mmCIF file of C-alpha atoms in Angstrom:
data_model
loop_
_atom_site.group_PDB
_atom_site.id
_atom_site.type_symbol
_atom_site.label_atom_id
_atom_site.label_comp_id
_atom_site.label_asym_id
_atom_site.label_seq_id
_atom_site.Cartn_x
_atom_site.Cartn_y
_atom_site.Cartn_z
ATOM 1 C CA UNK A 1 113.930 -1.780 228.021
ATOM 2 C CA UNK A 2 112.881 -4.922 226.235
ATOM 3 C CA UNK A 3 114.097 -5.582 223.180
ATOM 4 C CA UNK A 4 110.588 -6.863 221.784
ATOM 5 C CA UNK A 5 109.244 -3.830 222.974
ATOM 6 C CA UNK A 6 111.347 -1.515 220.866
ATOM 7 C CA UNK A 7 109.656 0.074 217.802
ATOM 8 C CA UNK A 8 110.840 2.382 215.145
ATOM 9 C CA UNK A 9 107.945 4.521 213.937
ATOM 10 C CA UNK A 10 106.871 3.553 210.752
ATOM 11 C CA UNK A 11 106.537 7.050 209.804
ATOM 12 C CA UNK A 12 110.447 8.011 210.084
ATOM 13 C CA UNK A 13 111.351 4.924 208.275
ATOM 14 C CA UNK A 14 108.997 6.076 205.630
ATOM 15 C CA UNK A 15 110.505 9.445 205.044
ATOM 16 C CA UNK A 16 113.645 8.039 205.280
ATOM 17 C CA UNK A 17 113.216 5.251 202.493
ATOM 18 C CA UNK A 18 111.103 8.214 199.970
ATOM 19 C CA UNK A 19 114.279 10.054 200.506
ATOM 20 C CA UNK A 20 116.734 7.486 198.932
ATOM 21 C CA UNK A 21 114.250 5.980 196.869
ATOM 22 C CA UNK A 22 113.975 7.712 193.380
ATOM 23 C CA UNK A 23 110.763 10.038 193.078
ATOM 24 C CA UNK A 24 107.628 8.323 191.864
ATOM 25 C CA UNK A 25 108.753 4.887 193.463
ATOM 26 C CA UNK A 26 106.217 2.930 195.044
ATOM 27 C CA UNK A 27 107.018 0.748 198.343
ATOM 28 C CA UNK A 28 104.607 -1.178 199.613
ATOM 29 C CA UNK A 29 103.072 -1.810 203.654
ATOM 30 C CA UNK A 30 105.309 -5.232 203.255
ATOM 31 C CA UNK A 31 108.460 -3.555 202.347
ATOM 32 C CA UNK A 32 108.040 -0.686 205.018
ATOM 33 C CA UNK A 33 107.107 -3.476 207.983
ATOM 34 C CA UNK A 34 110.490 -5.378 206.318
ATOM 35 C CA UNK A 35 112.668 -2.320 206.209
ATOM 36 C CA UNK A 36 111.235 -1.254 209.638
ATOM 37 C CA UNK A 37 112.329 -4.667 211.159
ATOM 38 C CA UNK A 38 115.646 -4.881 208.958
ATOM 39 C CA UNK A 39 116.315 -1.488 210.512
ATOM 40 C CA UNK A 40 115.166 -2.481 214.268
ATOM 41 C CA UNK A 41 117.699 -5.471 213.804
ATOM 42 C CA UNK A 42 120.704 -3.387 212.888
ATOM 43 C CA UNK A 43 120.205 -0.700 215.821
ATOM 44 C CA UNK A 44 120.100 -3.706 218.622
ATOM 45 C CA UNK A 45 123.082 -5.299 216.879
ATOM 46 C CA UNK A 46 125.529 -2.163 217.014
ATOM 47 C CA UNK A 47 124.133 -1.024 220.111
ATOM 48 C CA UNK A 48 125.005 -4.666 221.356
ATOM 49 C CA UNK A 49 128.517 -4.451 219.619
ATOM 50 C CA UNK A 50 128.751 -0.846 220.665
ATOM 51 C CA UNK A 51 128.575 -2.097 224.303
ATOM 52 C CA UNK A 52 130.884 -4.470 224.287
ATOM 53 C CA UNK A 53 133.712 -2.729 222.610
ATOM 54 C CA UNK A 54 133.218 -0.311 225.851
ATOM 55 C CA UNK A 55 133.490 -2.907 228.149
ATOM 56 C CA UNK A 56 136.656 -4.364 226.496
ATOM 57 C CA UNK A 57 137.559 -0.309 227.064
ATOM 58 C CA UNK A 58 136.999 -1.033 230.755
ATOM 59 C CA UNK A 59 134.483 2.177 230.242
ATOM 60 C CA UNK A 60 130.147 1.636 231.420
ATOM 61 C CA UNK A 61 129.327 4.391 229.343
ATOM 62 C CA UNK A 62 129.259 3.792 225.142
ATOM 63 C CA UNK A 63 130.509 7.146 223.530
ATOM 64 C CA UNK A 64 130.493 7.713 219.192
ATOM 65 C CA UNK A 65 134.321 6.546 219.402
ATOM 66 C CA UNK A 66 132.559 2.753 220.648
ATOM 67 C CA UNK A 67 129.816 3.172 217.950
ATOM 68 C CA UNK A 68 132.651 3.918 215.584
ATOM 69 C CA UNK A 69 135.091 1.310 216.463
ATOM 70 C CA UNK A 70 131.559 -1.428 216.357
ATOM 71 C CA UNK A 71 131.232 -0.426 212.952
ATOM 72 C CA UNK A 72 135.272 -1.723 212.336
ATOM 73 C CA UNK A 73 134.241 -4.596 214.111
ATOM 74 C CA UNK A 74 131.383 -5.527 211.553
ATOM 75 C CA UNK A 75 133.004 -4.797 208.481
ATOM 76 C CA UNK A 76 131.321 -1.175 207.777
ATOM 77 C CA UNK A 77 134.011 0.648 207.010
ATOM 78 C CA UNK A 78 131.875 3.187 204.398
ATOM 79 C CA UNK A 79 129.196 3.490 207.147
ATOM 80 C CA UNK A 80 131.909 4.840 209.812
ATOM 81 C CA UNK A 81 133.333 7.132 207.202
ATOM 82 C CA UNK A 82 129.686 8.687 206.515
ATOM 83 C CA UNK A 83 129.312 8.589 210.377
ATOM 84 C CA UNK A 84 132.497 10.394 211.569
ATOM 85 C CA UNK A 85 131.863 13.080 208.656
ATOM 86 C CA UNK A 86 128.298 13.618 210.236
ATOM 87 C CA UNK A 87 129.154 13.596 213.761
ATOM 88 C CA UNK A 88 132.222 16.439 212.278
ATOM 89 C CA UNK A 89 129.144 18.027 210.986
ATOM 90 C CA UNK A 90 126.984 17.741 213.875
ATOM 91 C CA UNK A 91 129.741 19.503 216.620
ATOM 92 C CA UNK A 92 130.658 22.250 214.681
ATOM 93 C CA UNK A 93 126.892 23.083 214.149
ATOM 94 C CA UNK A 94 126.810 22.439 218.030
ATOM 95 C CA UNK A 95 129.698 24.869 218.279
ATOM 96 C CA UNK A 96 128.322 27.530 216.312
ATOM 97 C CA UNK A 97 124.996 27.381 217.869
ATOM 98 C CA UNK A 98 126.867 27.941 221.633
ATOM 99 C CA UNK A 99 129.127 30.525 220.163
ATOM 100 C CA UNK A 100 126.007 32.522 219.018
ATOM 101 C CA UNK A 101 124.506 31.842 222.214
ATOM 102 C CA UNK A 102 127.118 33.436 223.888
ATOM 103 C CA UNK A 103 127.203 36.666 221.772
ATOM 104 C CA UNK A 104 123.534 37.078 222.313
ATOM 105 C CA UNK A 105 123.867 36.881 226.279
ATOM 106 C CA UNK A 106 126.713 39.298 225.794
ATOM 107 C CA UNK A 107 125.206 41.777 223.939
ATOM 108 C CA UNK A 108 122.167 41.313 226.413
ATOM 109 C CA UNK A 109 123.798 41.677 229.481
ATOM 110 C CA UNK A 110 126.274 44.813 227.886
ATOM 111 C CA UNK A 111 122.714 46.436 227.009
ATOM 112 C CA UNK A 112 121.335 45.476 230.969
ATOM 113 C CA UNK A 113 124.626 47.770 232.331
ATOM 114 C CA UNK A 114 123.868 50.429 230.097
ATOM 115 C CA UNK A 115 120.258 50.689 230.695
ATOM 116 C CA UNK A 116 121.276 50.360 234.499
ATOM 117 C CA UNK A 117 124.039 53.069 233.852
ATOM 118 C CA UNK A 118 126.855 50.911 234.600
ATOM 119 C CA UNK A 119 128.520 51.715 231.616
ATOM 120 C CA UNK A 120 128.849 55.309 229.678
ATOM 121 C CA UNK A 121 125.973 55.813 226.822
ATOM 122 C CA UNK A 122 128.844 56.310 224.582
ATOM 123 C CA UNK A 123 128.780 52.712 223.761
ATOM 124 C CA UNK A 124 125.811 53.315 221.593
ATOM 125 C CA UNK A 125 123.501 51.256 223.109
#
């Protein structure tokens, strides 16, 4: 992919600014197209840094612990501490979601057997 070609939508950038921003504060089209392009910048920079910390890892493929040790690299430490208590955030939600999975194709296939009459109706299913 081209890096000219690359566009954030405006939209998402949007939301994301009215969310910092305190309520009733005005941005204008300017601000959005510079915050759009500010944020454009920064993605193709750490991506870029991101890559070559896995290369000097002799790895091809750029995991969070690259992204992570990029942000070292550019001096944003309070960034990586946000990040690694997100992606913390993010696997245990991930975790929970395939442990509930799981209980629901339990219980599913448990209630398959006993409708089959594999297992006693004493179960109470």
């Amino acid at each position: 992919m081209d890096p000219e070609s690359f566009e954030l939508p405006t939209t998402l950038v949007s939301k994301i600014v009215k969310g910092v921003l305190p309520e009733g504060t005005i941005i204008t089209k300017e601000a959005k197209l510079a915050l759009t392009l500010a944020a454009k910048v920064f993605i193709l920079y750490l991506t870029a840094c991101s890559n070559d910390f896995c290369r000097s890892c002799s790895r091809t493929t750029v995991g969070a612990n690259h992204v992570l040790g990029a942000l070292d690299e550019l001096e944003f430490v309070g960034m990586r501490q946000q990040l690694e208590t997100l992606l913390s955030e993010h696997k245990q939600d991930q975790q929970e979601k395939k442990e509930t999975r799981t209980k629901k194709q339990d219980r599913k296939t448990t209630k398959d057997k006993v409708d089959q009459g594999d297992l006693p109706s004493s179960y109470g299913f």
